[in-house]
Structure formats: C-alpha cells, structure tokens
Amino acid sequence: MFYATCCHRDVMSYLRVGPPLFLVVEGVNVSAAAPDINKLCSVAGCNQDSLSVRVSEAALSPASTYIASPAASWVDDFLSWINPSLPKCCRLNPDDSPQLGPPGSRCPPPDQPPCSTNASLCAACQSCLSELPVGGRPHAAQVSKFLPWFLESVPSEGCAKGGAGAYNSALQKDNNDPTGIAGLSQGMITASAFRTYHTALNRQHDFIAALSAARSFTEQASRNLGIRVYPYSVFHIFFEQYLNTRRDAALLVGLPLLAIFSICWLFTSSLWGSVILLVMLLSLMIQLAGAMYMAGIEVNAVSLVNLAMALGIAVEFCAHILHSFCVSHGSRVARAKAALVKMGAPVTSGITLTKFAGVVVLAFARTQIFEVYYFRLYLALVILGAAHGLVLLPVVLSRIGPPSWSDRKVAASPTSMELEPSRSLGVQGEQTIAREDAAGRLPAVAATGMAATAAALTSGSGQQQIID
C-alpha cells in the first residue's frame, strides 16, 4: 500500500501527459445539403468557427482552457481520405475478384496486401470518386458507403489517412444498422467523438477546474453551432461532485438545522430556547469546518455526509443542558448551575466519553479514508461538542436564557388552589386575607394556604354545632 501511494504521488507530480478529453457530438446530419459537416471540420471549405477550429484555438490558451492539443477529427481525415487528390486511399474494384470480392468492393492501398504481394490483382482498382460533388462534400449515400471503409482502412505509407485504430471507437456502433454505424443508413450519425487531451493535472483543484472549463467550452460551442456537444473524460464522474459542493453543503447542513429548530420549537413552545439551540449548533458547525481545514480534510461527498451526521450528534451535547435549564426554578444563574449539576455528569460520561472511546479506535485504521474523514472529524466533533454543551451553553443561558417553564405557566393563568378560596371563605375571611396581603406580611401562596385552613376549620365547627 505504501509503495502504491508513492507511485501514484510521483505520477501526479511528474507526469506531463494529461488525460484524454472526448468532445461528443450528437445528431450529425451527413447530407451534403446540411451544414453539420462544415460545423465540425477544419479543412478547406469548413466554417471559421467550427468545433475543430475552436478546439485548436482553445489549445493556444492551456492555462485557462486546460486543453493541451487540437482535436483528432475523424471528419477531417475522412474528407481527406475520400478526396480524389489522394488516389491511393479510397479505392474500389470494378471487377469481380475472388480475393477482393464482387464489383464495387473496397480495394486496399498499393502497399497493403493483397495488392502489395500481387500488383496485377489491384491494377484495375480506381478512386472511389472521380471528382468531388458540388460544394466539395460527399452526398449522404456516398458517406453511408465509404465511411465504414474509412474506419476499416489501416494507415500506411501509401495512405496515412486510414481510420482503423485511431477512430475505431469514435463513432457509435449499431449492429442493427446496415452500415454498422448508428443512424448512418438514415443519413444521421447518432453520436461521434473528437479526441483531444487535457493539460497535466496534478492536484485536485486542477481536475475540478479542468472539468468546469470543459463544460463551459462545450456549452458555448453547443449554443453557437446549434449542435449538442458535451465533454467526457475518465475522471469526470469522480470530480463532478465538487462542482456543486457549496449547494450540497448548504442543503445537507441547512435543512437539518431547520428541522431541529422546528422540532424544538414544536415540543418546547419556547422560541427563545429554540433560537439559542440553533445558534449553538451553528457555532459548533462553523468551528468544525475550521477544524476540518486545519486537519486537512477535503470537502467532498464523504465529508458532507459526515457533517450531516455530526449535526445530529451535536444536538445531544446541547439539548439535555437546555432542557434541564428550562425545567429548573430560580434565577438564570441558579438554573444554569442546577442544569450543570443535574446533566453535566450524564453528558460527560454518557455522551462525551463513550463517543471518544468509539472514535479513538479509528486512529489505528490502516485505510486512510477512515483515519482522515472519520477519526479526525469525529474527534473534533466530540471535543467541540463537549466545549459547547458544558462550557459555552451554560454561560449563555446564565446571561440570556429563556424563562422557566413552571414560572411561565404560573404567570399565564392562576391555579385552582388560588381560585377556590374566594368561593369557600366568608366575608370576614376575605377581609382578613386582604388586610394581611396589603400589609405585605404574607406572600400570596401563604395567604392562600391560611385561607384554605380557615375555611376547613369554619366548616368543621359548623358541622359540630349541627351535631350538638
């Protein structure tokens, strides 16, 4: 494993050949009346802003386009191969021959067998086209017949424009099509690719920037040419996730935060307490992001999923302290102390230490993904979660904590014990309670208790008189 890692590191550092980039074009109309061929080629008669010309211009600015070389265009080589000015390339046999086949069969170049071994056998072979059609482009029927020949033609000294090897996989194949090329019998090539190369990509940033630049290039080419073009390279599927990292991070962190806030508000009916919990979690996630940067943890699909899981774990460090604070009595400072006394030990032993013990074993993992993306991230979560739940949150609650739930209920409505004496006491009892309360010598709860006692005694003496 160590030697493989060193090998990959050296390849990424010193290799100067970038990965191949394929520009895939869909729906190319090969009819001479259609302008699609001229939109793709770069030989004489092609458009000044064709796809091949655009790739060649992009290769002049490799620092921004990440394209290292002009594209290998099957269209250019096919137009040159079929041109009568190269009579040794596209040739057909007008006679019936056991070696070459029936009349109209493909005849190889003179320096390839069987012509190279028996010159008289290919003496009658002639060029596929005596002259180019009007406009310099072959008709759809000619393309349907000669394009498969071009893909079978092996390059040689006599004809270096053969397509075998270079363009075997450049066009989409279809065994159900008589030509063997998808859509060619109907005058439409379903899909074809133009191959070029990226510049040397040695860092993750280079791969992401190269993918983004390739997509921008093909999107602009599609709009201007009116043909759908899209890029493909072997690394695109692995680095596509990085193009929307910010949006994915906002969704994976923002939506759980919103759900936690809503559930806390629903079950506690305390907007104040829910906001404090939300602020604590936001602070923890921001500091966890900073810890990821310091620990060298890249932001990717694995780390984003771990962040979403870490957010759910972080709730445990804060929610228990907040709940204990809300159900306690007294001032904010007293309730903060009571919350720490009641829930400090459970949070420390039941959450912090147990998770720490479970995370430490990952430090000895031989697989780097577990050591980097799990051990480092969750270790930072345990430390920061304990600091927020046991240190920062009690301080915040002691200063701006929400009111106690019991105090809020008492302030909202009088209890039945407070209402009952007014109906059971006589006029004299009510006047006595009013004088005592006005004098400020008895609190409201004591006055209520005395009134209830007086009512019970009065009722008892009345019953005794009736019995007597």
GROMACS .gro file of N, CA and C in nm, residues 221-321:
model
  303
  221ALA      N    1  -1.999   2.609  -2.731
  221ALA     CA    2  -1.997   2.553  -2.866
  221ALA      C    3  -2.135   2.504  -2.908
  222SER      N    4  -2.209   2.445  -2.818
  222SER     CA    5  -2.344   2.397  -2.849
  222SER      C    6  -2.436   2.513  -2.886
  223ARG      N    7  -2.426   2.621  -2.810
  223ARG     CA    8  -2.512   2.737  -2.840
  223ARG      C    9  -2.478   2.799  -2.975
  224ASN      N   10  -2.350   2.813  -3.004
  224ASN     CA   11  -2.309   2.882  -3.126
  224ASN      C   12  -2.324   2.795  -3.251
  225LEU      N   13  -2.301   2.665  -3.239
  225LEU     CA   14  -2.307   2.576  -3.355
  225LEU      C   15  -2.445   2.518  -3.378
  226GLY      N   16  -2.529   2.518  -3.277
  226GLY     CA   17  -2.661   2.458  -3.293
  226GLY      C   18  -2.659   2.307  -3.291
  227ILE      N   19  -2.552   2.247  -3.239
  227ILE     CA   20  -2.539   2.102  -3.227
  227ILE      C   21  -2.504   2.070  -3.083
  228ARG      N   22  -2.564   1.965  -3.029
  228ARG     CA   23  -2.537   1.930  -2.890
  228ARG      C   24  -2.398   1.868  -2.878
  229VAL      N   25  -2.315   1.930  -2.795
  229VAL     CA   26  -2.179   1.883  -2.769
  229VAL      C   27  -2.161   1.874  -2.618
  230TYR      N   28  -2.104   1.766  -2.570
  230TYR     CA   29  -2.076   1.754  -2.427
  230TYR      C   30  -1.941   1.685  -2.409
  231PRO      N   31  -1.871   1.714  -2.298
  231PRO     CA   32  -1.738   1.657  -2.277
  231PRO      C   33  -1.745   1.528  -2.195
  232TYR      N   34  -1.643   1.446  -2.213
  232TYR     CA   35  -1.629   1.326  -2.131
  232TYR      C   36  -1.481   1.295  -2.115
  233SER      N   37  -1.443   1.264  -1.992
  233SER     CA   38  -1.310   1.214  -1.962
  233SER      C   39  -1.324   1.115  -1.847
  234VAL      N   40  -1.223   1.033  -1.830
  234VAL     CA   41  -1.233   0.924  -1.734
  234VAL      C   42  -1.250   0.974  -1.592
  235PHE      N   43  -1.200   1.094  -1.560
  235PHE     CA   44  -1.207   1.143  -1.422
  235PHE      C   45  -1.331   1.228  -1.396
  236HIS      N   46  -1.410   1.257  -1.497
  236HIS     CA   47  -1.525   1.347  -1.479
  236HIS      C   48  -1.625   1.293  -1.379
  237ILE      N   49  -1.651   1.163  -1.384
  237ILE     CA   50  -1.754   1.106  -1.296
  237ILE      C   51  -1.711   1.113  -1.150
  238PHE      N   52  -1.580   1.119  -1.124
  238PHE     CA   53  -1.532   1.124  -0.986
  238PHE      C   54  -1.529   1.265  -0.930
  239PHE      N   55  -1.510   1.364  -1.014
  239PHE     CA   56  -1.495   1.502  -0.967
  239PHE      C   57  -1.619   1.587  -0.995
  240GLU      N   58  -1.722   1.528  -1.051
  240GLU     CA   59  -1.844   1.604  -1.076
  240GLU      C   60  -1.908   1.650  -0.946
  241GLN      N   61  -1.888   1.574  -0.840
  241GLN     CA   62  -1.948   1.610  -0.711
  241GLN      C   63  -1.896   1.743  -0.658
  242TYR      N   64  -1.775   1.783  -0.700
  242TYR     CA   65  -1.715   1.905  -0.647
  242TYR      C   66  -1.770   2.032  -0.714
  243LEU      N   67  -1.843   2.017  -0.823
  243LEU     CA   68  -1.894   2.135  -0.892
  243LEU      C   69  -2.005   2.202  -0.813
  244ASN      N   70  -2.079   2.125  -0.733
  244ASN     CA   71  -2.192   2.179  -0.656
  244ASN      C   72  -2.170   2.160  -0.506
  245THR      N   73  -2.045   2.171  -0.463
  245THR     CA   74  -2.014   2.145  -0.323
  245THR      C   75  -2.084   2.244  -0.231
  246ARG      N   76  -2.083   2.371  -0.266
  246ARG     CA   77  -2.146   2.473  -0.180
  246ARG      C   78  -2.296   2.452  -0.168
  247ARG      N   79  -2.360   2.422  -0.279
  247ARG     CA   80  -2.505   2.398  -0.274
  247ARG      C   81  -2.536   2.274  -0.192
  248ASP      N   82  -2.461   2.167  -0.215
  248ASP     CA   83  -2.484   2.044  -0.139
  248ASP      C   84  -2.458   2.065   0.010
  249ALA      N   85  -2.353   2.141   0.043
  249ALA     CA   86  -2.324   2.166   0.184
  249ALA      C   87  -2.436   2.247   0.249
  250ALA      N   88  -2.487   2.347   0.176
  250ALA     CA   89  -2.597   2.427   0.231
  250ALA      C   90  -2.721   2.342   0.256
  251LEU      N   91  -2.750   2.248   0.166
  251LEU     CA   92  -2.867   2.163   0.183
  251LEU      C   93  -2.848   2.062   0.295
  252LEU      N   94  -2.729   1.997   0.299
  252LEU     CA   95  -2.706   1.892   0.398
  252LEU      C   96  -2.692   1.947   0.539
  253VAL      N   97  -2.657   2.073   0.554
  253VAL     CA   98  -2.645   2.133   0.687
  253VAL      C   99  -2.766   2.221   0.719
  254GLY      N  100  -2.812   2.296   0.620
  254GLY     CA  101  -2.922   2.390   0.643
  254GLY      C  102  -3.054   2.321   0.672
  255LEU      N  103  -3.088   2.219   0.595
  255LEU     CA  104  -3.216   2.150   0.617
  255LEU      C  105  -3.222   2.080   0.752
  256PRO      N  106  -3.119   2.007   0.797
  256PRO     CA  107  -3.125   1.951   0.933
  256PRO      C  108  -3.133   2.057   1.042
  257LEU      N  109  -3.063   2.170   1.024
  257LEU     CA  110  -3.075   2.278   1.122
  257LEU      C  111  -3.218   2.331   1.130
  258LEU      N  112  -3.280   2.348   1.014
  258LEU     CA  113  -3.418   2.394   1.013
  258LEU      C  114  -3.511   2.292   1.079
  259ALA      N  115  -3.488   2.163   1.054
  259ALA     CA  116  -3.571   2.060   1.115
  259ALA      C  117  -3.553   2.057   1.267
  260ILE      N  118  -3.429   2.070   1.314
  260ILE     CA  119  -3.403   2.070   1.458
  260ILE      C  120  -3.470   2.190   1.524
  261PHE      N  121  -3.459   2.307   1.463
  261PHE     CA  122  -3.522   2.427   1.518
  261PHE      C  123  -3.673   2.411   1.525
  262SER      N  124  -3.733   2.357   1.419
  262SER     CA  125  -3.879   2.343   1.416
  262SER      C  126  -3.926   2.242   1.520
  263ILE      N  127  -3.858   2.130   1.533
  263ILE     CA  128  -3.899   2.028   1.630
  263ILE      C  129  -3.881   2.079   1.773
  264CYS      N  130  -3.771   2.148   1.798
  264CYS     CA  131  -3.750   2.203   1.933
  264CYS      C  132  -3.858   2.305   1.968
  265TRP      N  133  -3.893   2.388   1.874
  265TRP     CA  134  -3.998   2.488   1.898
  265TRP      C  135  -4.133   2.420   1.916
  266LEU      N  136  -4.159   2.312   1.840
  266LEU     CA  137  -4.288   2.243   1.849
  266LEU      C  138  -4.307   2.177   1.984
  267PHE      N  139  -4.204   2.113   2.036
  267PHE     CA  140  -4.218   2.037   2.159
  267PHE      C  141  -4.195   2.119   2.285
  268THR      N  142  -4.126   2.230   2.275
  268THR     CA  143  -4.099   2.311   2.393
  268THR      C  144  -4.182   2.438   2.399
  269SER      N  145  -4.239   2.480   2.287
  269SER     CA  146  -4.315   2.605   2.278
  269SER      C  147  -4.231   2.725   2.323
  270SER      N  148  -4.100   2.713   2.311
  270SER     CA  149  -4.010   2.821   2.352
  270SER      C  150  -3.929   2.865   2.231
  271LEU      N  151  -3.968   2.975   2.170
  271LEU     CA  152  -3.896   3.028   2.057
  271LEU      C  153  -3.757   3.074   2.100
  272TRP      N  154  -3.749   3.128   2.219
  272TRP     CA  155  -3.622   3.177   2.273
  272TRP      C  156  -3.522   3.062   2.289
  273GLY      N  157  -3.566   2.956   2.352
  273GLY     CA  158  -3.477   2.841   2.371
  273GLY      C  159  -3.439   2.775   2.239
  274SER      N  160  -3.532   2.770   2.143
  274SER     CA  161  -3.501   2.712   2.012
  274SER      C  162  -3.396   2.793   1.938
  275VAL      N  163  -3.406   2.925   1.949
  275VAL     CA  164  -3.307   3.011   1.884
  275VAL      C  165  -3.169   2.991   1.946
  276ILE      N  166  -3.162   2.980   2.078
  276ILE     CA  167  -3.033   2.958   2.145
  276ILE      C  168  -2.972   2.825   2.100
  277LEU      N  169  -3.054   2.720   2.092
  277LEU     CA  170  -3.003   2.591   2.045
  277LEU      C  171  -2.953   2.600   1.902
  278LEU      N  172  -3.027   2.674   1.817
  278LEU     CA  173  -2.985   2.690   1.678
  278LEU      C  174  -2.852   2.764   1.669
  279VAL      N  175  -2.834   2.867   1.751
  279VAL     CA  176  -2.709   2.943   1.749
  279VAL      C  177  -2.593   2.856   1.797
  280MET      N  178  -2.616   2.774   1.898
  280MET     CA  179  -2.510   2.685   1.946
  280MET      C  180  -2.468   2.586   1.837
  281LEU      N  181  -2.564   2.529   1.767
  281LEU     CA  182  -2.532   2.434   1.661
  281LEU      C  183  -2.461   2.502   1.545
  282LEU      N  184  -2.503   2.623   1.511
  282LEU     CA  185  -2.434   2.697   1.405
  282LEU      C  186  -2.289   2.725   1.444
  283SER      N  187  -2.269   2.766   1.568
  283SER     CA  188  -2.133   2.792   1.615
  283SER      C  189  -2.049   2.665   1.611
  284LEU      N  190  -2.107   2.553   1.651
  284LEU     CA  191  -2.033   2.428   1.650
  284LEU      C  192  -1.996   2.387   1.508
  285MET      N  193  -2.089   2.402   1.412
  285MET     CA  194  -2.062   2.362   1.275
  285MET      C  195  -1.955   2.451   1.211
  286ILE      N  196  -1.957   2.580   1.243
  286ILE     CA  197  -1.855   2.670   1.188
  286ILE      C  198  -1.717   2.632   1.242
  287GLN      N  199  -1.709   2.607   1.371
  287GLN     CA  200  -1.580   2.568   1.429
  287GLN      C  201  -1.537   2.428   1.380
  288LEU      N  202  -1.633   2.342   1.353
  288LEU     CA  203  -1.599   2.210   1.298
  288LEU      C  204  -1.545   2.223   1.156
  289ALA      N  205  -1.599   2.316   1.078
  289ALA     CA  206  -1.545   2.342   0.945
  289ALA      C  207  -1.402   2.392   0.953
  290GLY      N  208  -1.374   2.479   1.050
  290GLY     CA  209  -1.237   2.525   1.069
  290GLY      C  210  -1.144   2.412   1.111
  291ALA      N  211  -1.194   2.322   1.195
  291ALA     CA  212  -1.113   2.207   1.235
  291ALA      C  213  -1.085   2.116   1.116
  292MET      N  214  -1.181   2.102   1.026
  292MET     CA  215  -1.159   2.022   0.905
  292MET      C  216  -1.048   2.083   0.820
  293TYR      N  217  -1.047   2.213   0.808
  293TYR     CA  218  -0.942   2.279   0.730
  293TYR      C  219  -0.804   2.257   0.793
  294MET      N  220  -0.798   2.270   0.925
  294MET     CA  221  -0.669   2.252   0.994
  294MET      C  222  -0.623   2.106   0.990
  295ALA      N  223  -0.716   2.012   0.987
  295ALA     CA  224  -0.681   1.870   0.985
  295ALA      C  225  -0.658   1.818   0.844
  296GLY      N  226  -0.676   1.903   0.743
  296GLY     CA  227  -0.653   1.860   0.605
  296GLY      C  228  -0.763   1.773   0.549
  297ILE      N  229  -0.886   1.791   0.594
  297ILE     CA  230  -1.000   1.712   0.545
  297ILE      C  231  -1.063   1.786   0.428
  298GLU      N  232  -1.063   1.725   0.311
  298GLU     CA  233  -1.121   1.786   0.192
  298GLU      C  234  -1.274   1.783   0.201
  299VAL      N  235  -1.335   1.882   0.139
  299VAL     CA  236  -1.481   1.888   0.133
  299VAL      C  237  -1.526   1.808   0.011
  300ASN      N  238  -1.586   1.693   0.035
  300ASN     CA  239  -1.636   1.608  -0.073
  300ASN      C  240  -1.761   1.537  -0.024
  301ALA      N  241  -1.805   1.439  -0.100
  301ALA     CA  242  -1.930   1.370  -0.063
  301ALA      C  243  -1.918   1.300   0.072
  302VAL      N  244  -1.802   1.241   0.102
  302VAL     CA  245  -1.785   1.170   0.229
  302VAL      C  246  -1.790   1.266   0.346
  303SER      N  247  -1.716   1.376   0.336
  303SER     CA  248  -1.713   1.471   0.448
  303SER      C  249  -1.847   1.542   0.465
  304LEU      N  250  -1.920   1.566   0.356
  304LEU     CA  251  -2.050   1.631   0.368
  304LEU      C  252  -2.150   1.540   0.439
  305VAL      N  253  -2.147   1.412   0.407
  305VAL     CA  254  -2.235   1.317   0.477
  305VAL      C  255  -2.199   1.310   0.625
  306ASN      N  256  -2.069   1.310   0.654
  306ASN     CA  257  -2.026   1.308   0.794
  306ASN      C  258  -2.066   1.435   0.867
  307LEU      N  259  -2.066   1.548   0.798
  307LEU     CA  260  -2.111   1.674   0.860
  307LEU      C  261  -2.258   1.666   0.898
  308ALA      N  262  -2.340   1.610   0.808
  308ALA     CA  263  -2.482   1.596   0.840
  308ALA      C  264  -2.503   1.504   0.959
  309MET      N  265  -2.427   1.394   0.967
  309MET     CA  266  -2.435   1.304   1.083
  309MET      C  267  -2.383   1.373   1.209
  310ALA      N  268  -2.277   1.452   1.194
  310ALA     CA  269  -2.221   1.522   1.310
  310ALA      C  270  -2.320   1.622   1.367
  311LEU      N  271  -2.400   1.682   1.281
  311LEU     CA  272  -2.501   1.777   1.330
  311LEU      C  273  -2.603   1.707   1.419
  312GLY      N  274  -2.645   1.588   1.381
  312GLY     CA  275  -2.739   1.514   1.465
  312GLY      C  276  -2.678   1.473   1.597
  313ILE      N  277  -2.548   1.437   1.596
  313ILE     CA  278  -2.480   1.402   1.722
  313ILE      C  279  -2.461   1.524   1.809
  314ALA      N  280  -2.436   1.640   1.748
  314ALA     CA  281  -2.410   1.762   1.825
  314ALA      C  282  -2.531   1.805   1.907
  315VAL      N  283  -2.651   1.767   1.864
  315VAL     CA  284  -2.772   1.805   1.938
  315VAL      C  285  -2.768   1.746   2.079
  316GLU      N  286  -2.711   1.626   2.093
  316GLU     CA  287  -2.708   1.561   2.224
  316GLU      C  288  -2.629   1.642   2.326
  317PHE      N  289  -2.524   1.709   2.285
  317PHE     CA  290  -2.441   1.783   2.379
  317PHE      C  291  -2.515   1.905   2.435
  318CYS      N  292  -2.608   1.961   2.359
  318CYS     CA  293  -2.671   2.087   2.398
  318CYS      C  294  -2.815   2.071   2.445
  319ALA      N  295  -2.890   1.978   2.385
  319ALA     CA  296  -3.033   1.971   2.413
  319ALA      C  297  -3.061   1.934   2.559
  320HIS      N  298  -2.983   1.843   2.617
  320HIS     CA  299  -3.009   1.799   2.755
  320HIS      C  300  -2.983   1.913   2.855
  321ILE      N  301  -2.877   1.989   2.833
  321ILE     CA  302  -2.849   2.102   2.922
  321ILE      C  303  -2.958   2.208   2.910
   0.00000   0.00000   0.00000
